[in-house]
XYZ file of C-alpha atoms in Angstrom:
601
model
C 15.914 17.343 31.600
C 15.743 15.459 28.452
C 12.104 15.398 26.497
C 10.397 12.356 27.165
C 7.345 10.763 25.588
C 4.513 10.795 28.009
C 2.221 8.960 25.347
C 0.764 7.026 29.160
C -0.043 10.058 30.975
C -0.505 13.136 28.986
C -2.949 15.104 28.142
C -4.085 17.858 25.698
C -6.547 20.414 25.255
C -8.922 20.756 22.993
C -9.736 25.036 22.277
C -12.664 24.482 20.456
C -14.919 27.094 18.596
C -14.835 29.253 21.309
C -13.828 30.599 24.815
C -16.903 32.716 25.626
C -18.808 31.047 28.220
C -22.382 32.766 27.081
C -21.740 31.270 23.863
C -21.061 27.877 24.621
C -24.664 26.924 25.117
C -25.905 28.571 21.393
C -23.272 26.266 20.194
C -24.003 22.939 22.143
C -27.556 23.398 20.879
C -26.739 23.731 17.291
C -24.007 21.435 17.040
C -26.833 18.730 18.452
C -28.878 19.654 17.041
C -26.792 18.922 13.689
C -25.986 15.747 14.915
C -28.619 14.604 15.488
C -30.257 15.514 11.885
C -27.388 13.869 10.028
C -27.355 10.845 13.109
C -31.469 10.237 11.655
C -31.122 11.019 8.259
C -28.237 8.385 7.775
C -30.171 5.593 9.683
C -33.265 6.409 7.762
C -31.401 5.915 4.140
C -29.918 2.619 5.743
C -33.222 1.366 6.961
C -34.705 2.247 3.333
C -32.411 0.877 1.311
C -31.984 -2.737 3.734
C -35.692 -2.876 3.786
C -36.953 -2.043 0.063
C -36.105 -4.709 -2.807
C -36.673 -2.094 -5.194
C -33.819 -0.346 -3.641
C -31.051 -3.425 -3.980
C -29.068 -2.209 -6.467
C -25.358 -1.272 -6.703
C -25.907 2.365 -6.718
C -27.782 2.441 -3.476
C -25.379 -0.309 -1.565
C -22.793 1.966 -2.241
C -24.997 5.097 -1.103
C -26.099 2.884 2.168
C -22.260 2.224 2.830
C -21.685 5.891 2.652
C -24.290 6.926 5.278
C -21.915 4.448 7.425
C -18.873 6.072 7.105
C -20.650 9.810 7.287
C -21.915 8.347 10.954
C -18.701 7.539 11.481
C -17.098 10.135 10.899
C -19.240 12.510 12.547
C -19.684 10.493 15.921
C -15.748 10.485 15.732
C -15.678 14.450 16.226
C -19.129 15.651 17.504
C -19.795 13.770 20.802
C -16.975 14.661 22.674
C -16.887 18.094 21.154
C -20.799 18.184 22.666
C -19.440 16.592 26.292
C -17.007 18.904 26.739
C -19.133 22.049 25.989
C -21.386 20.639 28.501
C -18.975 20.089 31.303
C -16.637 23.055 30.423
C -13.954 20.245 29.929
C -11.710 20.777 27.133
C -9.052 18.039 28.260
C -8.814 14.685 26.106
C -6.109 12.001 26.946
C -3.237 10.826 24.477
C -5.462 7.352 24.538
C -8.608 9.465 22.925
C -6.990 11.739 20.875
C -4.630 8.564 19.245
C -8.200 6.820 18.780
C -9.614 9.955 17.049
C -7.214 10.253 15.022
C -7.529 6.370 13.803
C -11.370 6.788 12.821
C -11.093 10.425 11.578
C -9.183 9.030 8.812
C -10.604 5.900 8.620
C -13.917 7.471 7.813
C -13.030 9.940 5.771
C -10.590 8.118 3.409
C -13.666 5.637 2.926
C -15.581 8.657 2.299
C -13.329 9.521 -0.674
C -13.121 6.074 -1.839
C -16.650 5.670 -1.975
C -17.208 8.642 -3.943
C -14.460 7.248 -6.248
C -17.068 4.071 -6.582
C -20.252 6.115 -7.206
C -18.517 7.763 -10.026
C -17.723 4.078 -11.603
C -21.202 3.035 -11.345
C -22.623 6.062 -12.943
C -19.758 6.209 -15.618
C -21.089 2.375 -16.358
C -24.877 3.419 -16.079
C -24.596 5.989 -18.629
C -21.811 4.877 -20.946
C -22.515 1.321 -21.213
C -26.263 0.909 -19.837
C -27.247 -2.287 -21.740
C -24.137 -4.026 -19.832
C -24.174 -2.413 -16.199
C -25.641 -5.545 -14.722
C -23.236 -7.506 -16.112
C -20.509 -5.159 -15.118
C -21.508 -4.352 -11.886
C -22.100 -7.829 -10.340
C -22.525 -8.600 -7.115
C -18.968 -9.787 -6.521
C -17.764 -6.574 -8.044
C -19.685 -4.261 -5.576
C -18.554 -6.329 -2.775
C -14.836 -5.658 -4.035
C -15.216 -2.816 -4.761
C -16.215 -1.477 -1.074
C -13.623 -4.273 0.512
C -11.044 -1.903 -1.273
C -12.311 1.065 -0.578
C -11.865 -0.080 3.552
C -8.662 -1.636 2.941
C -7.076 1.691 1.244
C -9.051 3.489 3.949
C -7.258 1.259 6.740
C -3.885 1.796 5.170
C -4.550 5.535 5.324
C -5.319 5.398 9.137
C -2.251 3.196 9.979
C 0.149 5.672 8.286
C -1.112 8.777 9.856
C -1.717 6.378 13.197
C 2.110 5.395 13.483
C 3.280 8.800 12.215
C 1.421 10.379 14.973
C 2.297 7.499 17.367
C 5.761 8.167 17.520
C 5.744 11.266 18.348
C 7.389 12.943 21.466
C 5.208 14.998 23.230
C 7.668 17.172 26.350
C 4.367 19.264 28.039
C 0.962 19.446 28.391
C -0.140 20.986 24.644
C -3.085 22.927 23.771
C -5.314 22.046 20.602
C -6.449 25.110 18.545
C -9.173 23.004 17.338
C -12.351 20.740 18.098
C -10.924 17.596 17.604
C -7.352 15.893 17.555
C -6.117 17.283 14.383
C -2.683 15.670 13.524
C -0.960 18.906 11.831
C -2.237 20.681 15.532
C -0.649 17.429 16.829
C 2.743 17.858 14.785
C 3.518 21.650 16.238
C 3.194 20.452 19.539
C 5.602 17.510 18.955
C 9.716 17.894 20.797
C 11.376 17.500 17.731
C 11.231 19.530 14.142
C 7.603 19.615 12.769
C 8.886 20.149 9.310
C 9.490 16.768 7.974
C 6.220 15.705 9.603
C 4.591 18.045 7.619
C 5.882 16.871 5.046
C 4.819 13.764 5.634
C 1.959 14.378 6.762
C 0.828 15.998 3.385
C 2.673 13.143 1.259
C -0.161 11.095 2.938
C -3.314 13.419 1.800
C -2.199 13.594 -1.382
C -1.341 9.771 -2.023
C -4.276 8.820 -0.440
C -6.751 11.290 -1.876
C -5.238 11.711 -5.416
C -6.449 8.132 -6.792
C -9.944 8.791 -5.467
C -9.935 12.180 -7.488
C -8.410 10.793 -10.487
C -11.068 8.427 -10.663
C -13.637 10.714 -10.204
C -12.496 13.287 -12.753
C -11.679 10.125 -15.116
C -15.246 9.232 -14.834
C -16.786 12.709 -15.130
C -14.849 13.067 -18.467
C -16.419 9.964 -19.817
C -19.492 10.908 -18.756
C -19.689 14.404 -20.648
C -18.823 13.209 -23.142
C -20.929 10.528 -23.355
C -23.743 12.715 -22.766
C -22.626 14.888 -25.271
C -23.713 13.043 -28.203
C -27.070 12.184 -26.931
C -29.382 14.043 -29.810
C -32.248 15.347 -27.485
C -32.228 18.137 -24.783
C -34.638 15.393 -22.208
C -32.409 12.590 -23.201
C -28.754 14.631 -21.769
C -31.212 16.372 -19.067
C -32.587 12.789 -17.910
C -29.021 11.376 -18.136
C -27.346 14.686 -16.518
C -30.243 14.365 -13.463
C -28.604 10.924 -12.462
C -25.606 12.484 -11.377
C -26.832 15.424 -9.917
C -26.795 14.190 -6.300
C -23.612 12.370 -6.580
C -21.966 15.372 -8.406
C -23.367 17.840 -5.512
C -21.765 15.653 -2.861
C -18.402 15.252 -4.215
C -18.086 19.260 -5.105
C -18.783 19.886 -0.847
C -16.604 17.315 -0.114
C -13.793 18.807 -2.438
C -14.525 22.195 -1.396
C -13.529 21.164 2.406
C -11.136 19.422 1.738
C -8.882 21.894 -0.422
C -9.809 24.193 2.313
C -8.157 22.010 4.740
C -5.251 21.238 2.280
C -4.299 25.037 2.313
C -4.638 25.318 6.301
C -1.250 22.544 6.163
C 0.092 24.352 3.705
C -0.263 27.614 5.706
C 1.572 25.680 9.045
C 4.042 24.132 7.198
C 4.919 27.740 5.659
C 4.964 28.833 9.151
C 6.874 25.999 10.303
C 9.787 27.123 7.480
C 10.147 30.447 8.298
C 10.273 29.772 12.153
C 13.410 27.365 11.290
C 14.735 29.826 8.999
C 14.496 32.747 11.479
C 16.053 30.381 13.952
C 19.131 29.206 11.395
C 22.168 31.019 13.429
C 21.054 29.951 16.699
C 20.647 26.165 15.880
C 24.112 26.453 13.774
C 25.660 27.347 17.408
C 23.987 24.348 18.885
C 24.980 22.262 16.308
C 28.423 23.039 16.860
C 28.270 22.512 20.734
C 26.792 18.890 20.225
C 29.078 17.701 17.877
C 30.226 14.638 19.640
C 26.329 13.565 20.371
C 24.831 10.726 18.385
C 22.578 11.907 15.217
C 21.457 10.575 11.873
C 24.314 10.896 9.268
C 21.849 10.299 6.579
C 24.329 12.677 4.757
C 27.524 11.075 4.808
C 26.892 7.534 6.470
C 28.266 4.799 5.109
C 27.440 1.225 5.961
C 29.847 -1.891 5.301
C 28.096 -5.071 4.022
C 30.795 -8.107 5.424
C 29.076 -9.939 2.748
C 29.153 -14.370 2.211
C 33.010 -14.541 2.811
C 35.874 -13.025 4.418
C 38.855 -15.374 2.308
C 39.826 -13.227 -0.733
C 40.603 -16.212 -2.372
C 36.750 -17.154 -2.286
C 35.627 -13.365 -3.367
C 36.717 -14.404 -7.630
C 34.502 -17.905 -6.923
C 31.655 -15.639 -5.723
C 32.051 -13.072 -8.621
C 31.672 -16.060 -11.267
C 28.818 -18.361 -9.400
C 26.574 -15.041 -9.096
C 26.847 -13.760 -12.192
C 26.109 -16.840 -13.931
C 23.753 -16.919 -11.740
C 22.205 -13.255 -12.515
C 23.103 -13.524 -16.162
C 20.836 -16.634 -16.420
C 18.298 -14.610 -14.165
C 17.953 -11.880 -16.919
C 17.968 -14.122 -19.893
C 15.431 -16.284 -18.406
C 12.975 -13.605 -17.548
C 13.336 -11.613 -20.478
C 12.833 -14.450 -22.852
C 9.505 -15.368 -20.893
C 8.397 -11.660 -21.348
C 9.702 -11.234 -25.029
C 7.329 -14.869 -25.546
C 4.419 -13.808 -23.779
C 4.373 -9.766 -25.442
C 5.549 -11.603 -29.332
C 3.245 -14.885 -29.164
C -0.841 -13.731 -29.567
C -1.517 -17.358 -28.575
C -0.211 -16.170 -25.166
C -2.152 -12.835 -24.634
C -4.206 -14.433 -21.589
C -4.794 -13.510 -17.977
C -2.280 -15.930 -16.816
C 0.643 -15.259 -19.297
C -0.024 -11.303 -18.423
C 0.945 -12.017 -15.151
C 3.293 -14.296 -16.003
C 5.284 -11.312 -17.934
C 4.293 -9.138 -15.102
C 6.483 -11.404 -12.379
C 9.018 -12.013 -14.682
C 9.786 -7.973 -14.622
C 8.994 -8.394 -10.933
C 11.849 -11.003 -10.819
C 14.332 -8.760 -12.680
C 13.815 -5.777 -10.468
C 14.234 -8.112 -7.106
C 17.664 -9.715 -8.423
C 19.143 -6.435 -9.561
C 18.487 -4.099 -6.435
C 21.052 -6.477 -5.163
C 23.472 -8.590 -7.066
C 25.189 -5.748 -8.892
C 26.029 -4.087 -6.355
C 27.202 -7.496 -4.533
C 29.509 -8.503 -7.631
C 31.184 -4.918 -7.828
C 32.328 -4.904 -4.405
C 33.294 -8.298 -4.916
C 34.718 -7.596 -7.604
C 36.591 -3.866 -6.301
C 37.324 -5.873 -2.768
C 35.114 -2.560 -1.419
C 32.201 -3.778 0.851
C 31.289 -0.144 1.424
C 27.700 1.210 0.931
C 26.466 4.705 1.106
C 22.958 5.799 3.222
C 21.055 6.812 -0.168
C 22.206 3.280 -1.586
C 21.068 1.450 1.251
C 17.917 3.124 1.585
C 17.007 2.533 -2.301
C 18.011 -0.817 -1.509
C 15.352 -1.263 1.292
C 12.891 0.678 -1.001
C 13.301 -1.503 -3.988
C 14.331 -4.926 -2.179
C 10.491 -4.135 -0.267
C 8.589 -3.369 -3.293
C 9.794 -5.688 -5.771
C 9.196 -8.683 -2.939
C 5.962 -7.618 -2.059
C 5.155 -7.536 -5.961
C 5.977 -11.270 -6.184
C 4.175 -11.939 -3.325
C 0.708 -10.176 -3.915
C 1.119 -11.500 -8.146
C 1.275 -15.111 -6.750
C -1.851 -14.463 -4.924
C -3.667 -12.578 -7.946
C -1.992 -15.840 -9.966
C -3.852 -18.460 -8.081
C -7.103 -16.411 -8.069
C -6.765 -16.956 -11.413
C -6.509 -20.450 -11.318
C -9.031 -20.394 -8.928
C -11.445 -19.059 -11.559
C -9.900 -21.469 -14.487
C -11.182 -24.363 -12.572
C -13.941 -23.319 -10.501
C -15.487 -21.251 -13.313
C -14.575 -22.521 -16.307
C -17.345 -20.901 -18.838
C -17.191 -17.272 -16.893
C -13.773 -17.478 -17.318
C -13.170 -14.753 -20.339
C -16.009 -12.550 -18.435
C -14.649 -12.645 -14.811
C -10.941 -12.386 -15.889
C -11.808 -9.889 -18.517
C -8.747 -7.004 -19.121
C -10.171 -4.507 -16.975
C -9.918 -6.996 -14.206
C -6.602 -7.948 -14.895
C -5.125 -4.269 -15.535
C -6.859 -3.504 -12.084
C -5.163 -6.646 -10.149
C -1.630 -5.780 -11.459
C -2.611 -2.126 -10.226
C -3.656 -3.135 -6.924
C -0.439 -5.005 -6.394
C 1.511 -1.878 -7.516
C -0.144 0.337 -4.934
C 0.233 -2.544 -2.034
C 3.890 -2.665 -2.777
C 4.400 0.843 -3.113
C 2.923 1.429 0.231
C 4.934 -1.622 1.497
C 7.934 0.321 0.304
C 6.371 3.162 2.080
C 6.308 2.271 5.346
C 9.605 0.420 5.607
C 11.555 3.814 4.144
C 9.361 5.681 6.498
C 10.981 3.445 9.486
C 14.149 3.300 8.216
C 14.227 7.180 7.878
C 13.369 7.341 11.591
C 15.985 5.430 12.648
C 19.656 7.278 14.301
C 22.825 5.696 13.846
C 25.708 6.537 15.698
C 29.099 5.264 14.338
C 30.580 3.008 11.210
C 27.824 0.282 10.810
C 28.862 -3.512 9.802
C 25.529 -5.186 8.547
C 26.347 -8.678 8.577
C 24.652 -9.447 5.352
C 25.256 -8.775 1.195
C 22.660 -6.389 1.300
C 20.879 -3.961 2.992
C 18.248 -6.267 5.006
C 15.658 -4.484 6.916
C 15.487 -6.070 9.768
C 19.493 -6.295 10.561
C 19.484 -2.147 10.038
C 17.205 -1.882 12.817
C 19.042 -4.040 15.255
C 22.139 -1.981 14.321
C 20.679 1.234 15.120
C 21.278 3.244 18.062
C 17.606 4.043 19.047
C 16.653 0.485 18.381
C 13.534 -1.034 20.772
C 11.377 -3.938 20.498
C 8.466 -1.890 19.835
C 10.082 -0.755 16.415
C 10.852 -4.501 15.766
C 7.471 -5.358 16.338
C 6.718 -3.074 13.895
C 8.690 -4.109 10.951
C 7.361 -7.789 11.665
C 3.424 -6.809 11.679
C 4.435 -4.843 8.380
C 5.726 -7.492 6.978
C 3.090 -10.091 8.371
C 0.138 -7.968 7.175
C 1.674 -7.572 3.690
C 2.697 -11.207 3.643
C -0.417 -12.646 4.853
C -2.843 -10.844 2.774
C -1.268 -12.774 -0.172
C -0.366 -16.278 1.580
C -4.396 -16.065 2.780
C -5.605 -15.630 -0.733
C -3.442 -18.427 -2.368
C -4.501 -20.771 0.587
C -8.096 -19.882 -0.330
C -7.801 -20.337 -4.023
C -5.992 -23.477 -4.094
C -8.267 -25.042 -1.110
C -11.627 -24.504 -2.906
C -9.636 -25.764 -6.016
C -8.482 -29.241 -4.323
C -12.335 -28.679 -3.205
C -13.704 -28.915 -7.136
C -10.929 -31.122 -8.879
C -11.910 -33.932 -6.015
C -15.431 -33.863 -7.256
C -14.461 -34.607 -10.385
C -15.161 -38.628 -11.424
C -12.366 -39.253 -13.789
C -8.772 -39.331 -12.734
C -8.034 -37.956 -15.832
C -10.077 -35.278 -15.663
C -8.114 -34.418 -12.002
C -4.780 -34.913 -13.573
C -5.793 -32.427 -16.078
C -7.399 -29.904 -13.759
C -4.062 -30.274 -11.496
C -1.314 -30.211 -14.003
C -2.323 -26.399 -14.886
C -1.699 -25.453 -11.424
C 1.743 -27.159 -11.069
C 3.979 -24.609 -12.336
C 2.387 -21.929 -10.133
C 2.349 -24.431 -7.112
C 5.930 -25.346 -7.954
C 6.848 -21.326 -7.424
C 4.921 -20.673 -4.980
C 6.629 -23.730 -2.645
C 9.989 -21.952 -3.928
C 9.099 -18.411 -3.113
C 7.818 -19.245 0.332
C 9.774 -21.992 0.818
C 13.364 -20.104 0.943
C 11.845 -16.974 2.466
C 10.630 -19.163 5.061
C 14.132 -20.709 5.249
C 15.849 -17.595 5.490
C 13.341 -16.369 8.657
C 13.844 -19.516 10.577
C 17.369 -20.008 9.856
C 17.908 -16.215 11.565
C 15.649 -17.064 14.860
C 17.302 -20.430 15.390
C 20.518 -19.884 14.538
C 23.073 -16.841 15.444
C 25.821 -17.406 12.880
C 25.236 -14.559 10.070
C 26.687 -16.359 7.759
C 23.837 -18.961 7.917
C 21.538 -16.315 7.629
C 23.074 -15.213 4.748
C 23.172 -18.720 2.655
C 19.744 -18.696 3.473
C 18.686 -15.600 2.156
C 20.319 -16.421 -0.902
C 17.947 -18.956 -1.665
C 15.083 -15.750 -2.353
C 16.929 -13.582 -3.067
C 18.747 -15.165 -6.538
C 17.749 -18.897 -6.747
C 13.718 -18.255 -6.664
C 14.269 -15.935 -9.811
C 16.638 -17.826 -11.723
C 14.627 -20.997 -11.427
C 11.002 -19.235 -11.740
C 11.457 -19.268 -16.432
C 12.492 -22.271 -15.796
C 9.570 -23.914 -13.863
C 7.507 -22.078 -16.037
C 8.765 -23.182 -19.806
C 9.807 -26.892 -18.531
C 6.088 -27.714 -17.772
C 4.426 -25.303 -20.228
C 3.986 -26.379 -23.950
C 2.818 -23.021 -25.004
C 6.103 -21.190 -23.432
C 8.118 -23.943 -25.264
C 6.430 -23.149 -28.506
C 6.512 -20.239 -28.404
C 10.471 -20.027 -27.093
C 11.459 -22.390 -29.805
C 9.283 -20.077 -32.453
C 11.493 -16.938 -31.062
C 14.813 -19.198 -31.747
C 13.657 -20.418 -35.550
C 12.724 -16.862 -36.131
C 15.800 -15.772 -34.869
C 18.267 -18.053 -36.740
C 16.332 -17.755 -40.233
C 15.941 -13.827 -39.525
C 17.778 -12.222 -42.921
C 20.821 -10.200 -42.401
């Protein structure tokens, strides 16, 4: 019989702490016991903090959102851990285990974040206490913990769709307490290695910015502390942190500890395949002619915009124009922006910061599209195609999420006019542009992680110039709707994140520039949106294109003249937008040519 998932019926079994019958009672006792001590003292720091004025400051918001996630994460475990004691059950469903696994790392990702954010505030209370009010705003806290869940949700949908597709062949027994994925990963059909690997990849993306921050702020703090002249003055400053610091070193200690125990199955893991080598070499052998992955020596053929060789020298010369005036474009709007100090603003940062988004987008594909052009080869290995996804996905979703982080900044131009140089201050902007990074790494993430799942079975045609997502997985040989609902909730999630924020901005900005009397006054207020406006109506305009054009239509090579409009148009024309209607680009272009033509030789 082949293995089959039984994700509706199956069941697993949870071993627990122990099998001893006379023992089970000591433990249900103390184990409620505990619960119900950290259950009180958590609602009793909420109820303190909510209820005292004295108390409604940033460092105890962030201490009441803590107690939230520490209930959390404890009622995720400790309930059914107490039920089954108490019935002598040990079974959980595939239903209750998936859901434990969701708001096990849920909860303890937002843990780790929020110890990241308790650093920050006491790195600003000590190191900059005559400005910590003005630092940590309101609006800062708030965004603070909205990241901390969004990084925290991230973290629970990568372990909840690694763990998802899993194949489970026979009822599987737990060697723990709870639903613990690496227990989950050994008990998986296929080989557990890569999901280790994976699996670990995760913890230590997830966890290492949380740390870094920490030991960032730590650092600052010594040292701050350091040259404080009196003994009460570093002991009163040192006492602040105490709490915090005790927290964070139990935290660590467990989770290192837990670190090590996948490190220990994943050694296992690699000598069980090693021990088995000869035996799966035979097997190999005998199912030769089966379908597999030839992520090895696959090679993919990309039919590309035309079939007429006498079009293919056309198509060389249109695209590279095209591309050439792509580069120059961008790189003279970065070389302004990084040469000009009129232009070292918030917007013209990320201004230079989309242009080298633009490059990066228009060169994961139009090389390679003019040398096989060019070489009348439309062949494309597995690695290329899969750095193609990787960088086609990351430099997208980096124009997408700096549009978003553009218009906020708009938002705050107009809205907020006198705040601006404090809201949009360089810490802010270094930490939007980082933000973005991270969302379109893990963007980039998720879509290699699919398209490393995926088998395909013979010589592969992908009716397209590049390697497109979504035509991959319709060419694969384990292809279902589920995994194409996936790809599309990736991509909505990632896509509507930004298109929501730029809606908001520019909504309460229509909101303020109609209050203003003078039509002059809204001309003004509008023109310095209308280069922004005008890309962001050409970036979602052709991607929109492009996605309609492939539902309604079944002719690829529609699809294909569609997707050239994103793909090369949007960053050729984006310099242009922005110098046309921009005096202080055109300045300072025209400043970069005088310079250049009276530069001595």
């Amino acid at each position: 019989m082949e293995a089959q998932n039984e994700t509706a019926i199956l069941e697993f079994l949870l071993l627990g702490l122990s099998n001893d019958p006379e023992v089970e009672p000591i433990l249900f006792g103390l184990l409620l016991s505990m619960y119900l001590i950290t259950v009180l003292g958590n609602l009793l720091i909420i109820l303190a903090i909510t209820s005292d004025p004295h108390l409604h400051t940033p460092m105890y918001f962030f201490l009441s959102i803590l107690s939230l996630a520490d209930l959390g994460f404890i009622s995720t475990t400790v309930p059914k851990m107490l039920v089954d004691l108490r019935n002598h059950s040990k079974s959980i469903s595939y239903a209750g285990c998936l859901t434990q696994v969701s708001f096990f790392f849920f909860s303890g990702c937002l843990d780790s974040a929020l110890l990241a954010v308790m650093a920050y505030d006491r790195l600003v209370a000590i190191c900059h206490p005559l400005h910590y009010s003005l630092i940590m705003s309101p609006r800062l806290c708030g965004l603070l913990v909205l990241l901390s869940c969004f990084i925290s949700f991230l973290d629970f949908q990568a372990h909840f769709v690694l763990v998802s597709q899993l194949t489970f062949c026979k009822r599987g027994e737990i060697r723990h307490f709870f639903c613990d994925p690496s227990e989950l990963l050994t008990l998986a059909c296929k080989d557990p290695s890569t999901n280790h690997i994976l699996l670990y990849v995760f913890g230590v993306f997830f966890s290492s910015g949380p740390i870094s921050v920490i030991l960032y702020s730590y650092i600052r703090i010594i040292s701050a502390i350091r040259r404080v002249q009196s003994s009460s003055g570093k002991y009163k400053a040192f006492s602040t942190c105490g709490s915090h610091l005790s927290v964070q070193i139990s935290s660590a200690t467990s989770k290192c500890y837990g670190a090590c125990g996948i490190w220990e199955r994943l050694a296992q893991t690699r000598f069980h395949l090693l021990s088995q080598s000869v035996v799966g070499a035979a097997r190999q052998s005998a199912s030769f002619m089966e379908p597999r992955n030839y992520t090895g020596l696959a090679q993919f053929q990309l039919l590309g915009l035309s079939d007429d060789p006498e079009l293919w020298s056309t198509l060389v010369g249109l695209f590279l124009s095209m591309y050439l005036i792509t580069m120059l474009g961008n790189l003279l709007i970065i070389l302004a922006v990084t040469t000009d100090p009129h232009l070292h603003t918030p917007t013209y940062f990320f201004l230079s910061i989309l242009s080298m988004a633009d490059l990066g987008f228009t060169s994961t594909m139009v090389p390679k599209m003019l040398v096989n052009l060019q070489t009348h080869n439309k062949s494309i290995s597995y690695a290329g195609c899969l750095t193609q996804v990787a960088f086609f996905i990351f430099c997208g979703c980096m124009d997408s999420v700096l549009l978003a982080v553009m218009a906020y900044d708009r938002l705050v131009a107009i809205c907020h006019p006198l705040h601006y140089p404090i809201i949009m201050n360089p810490h802010l902007c270094g930490f939007l542009v980082l933000l973005s990074l991270f969302l379109s790494f893990l963007d980039s993430l998720l879509h290699c992680l699919m398209m490393l799942r995926l088998t395909f079975c013979t010589g592969i045609e992908i009716p397209s110039f590049f390697c497109d997502p979504s035509q991959l997985l319709k060419l694969a040989c384990d292809y279902t709707s589920t995994k194409n609902l996936f790809i599309y909730l990736i991509g909505a999630f990632f896509g509507g994140i930004p298109a929501s924020g730029i809606l908001y901005s520019y909504i309460q900005i229509v909101s303020t520039v109609l209050r203003v009397p003078s039509a002059r006054g809204k001309y003004k207020a509008f023109s310095t949106c209308g280069s922004h406006l005008s890309v962001v109506c050409l970036f979602y305009g052709t991607g929109l294109g492009a996605y309609c054009s492939s539902v309604v239509s079944d002719a690829p090579r529609k699809v294909m003249v569609a997707s050239v409009g994103y793909t090369m148009v949007t960053p050729m024309l984006n310099p242009f937008v922005y110098s046309l209607r921009n005096k202080d680009i055109k300045r300072a272009l025209w400043f970069l040519v005088y310079k250049a033509a009276h530069c001595p030789h």
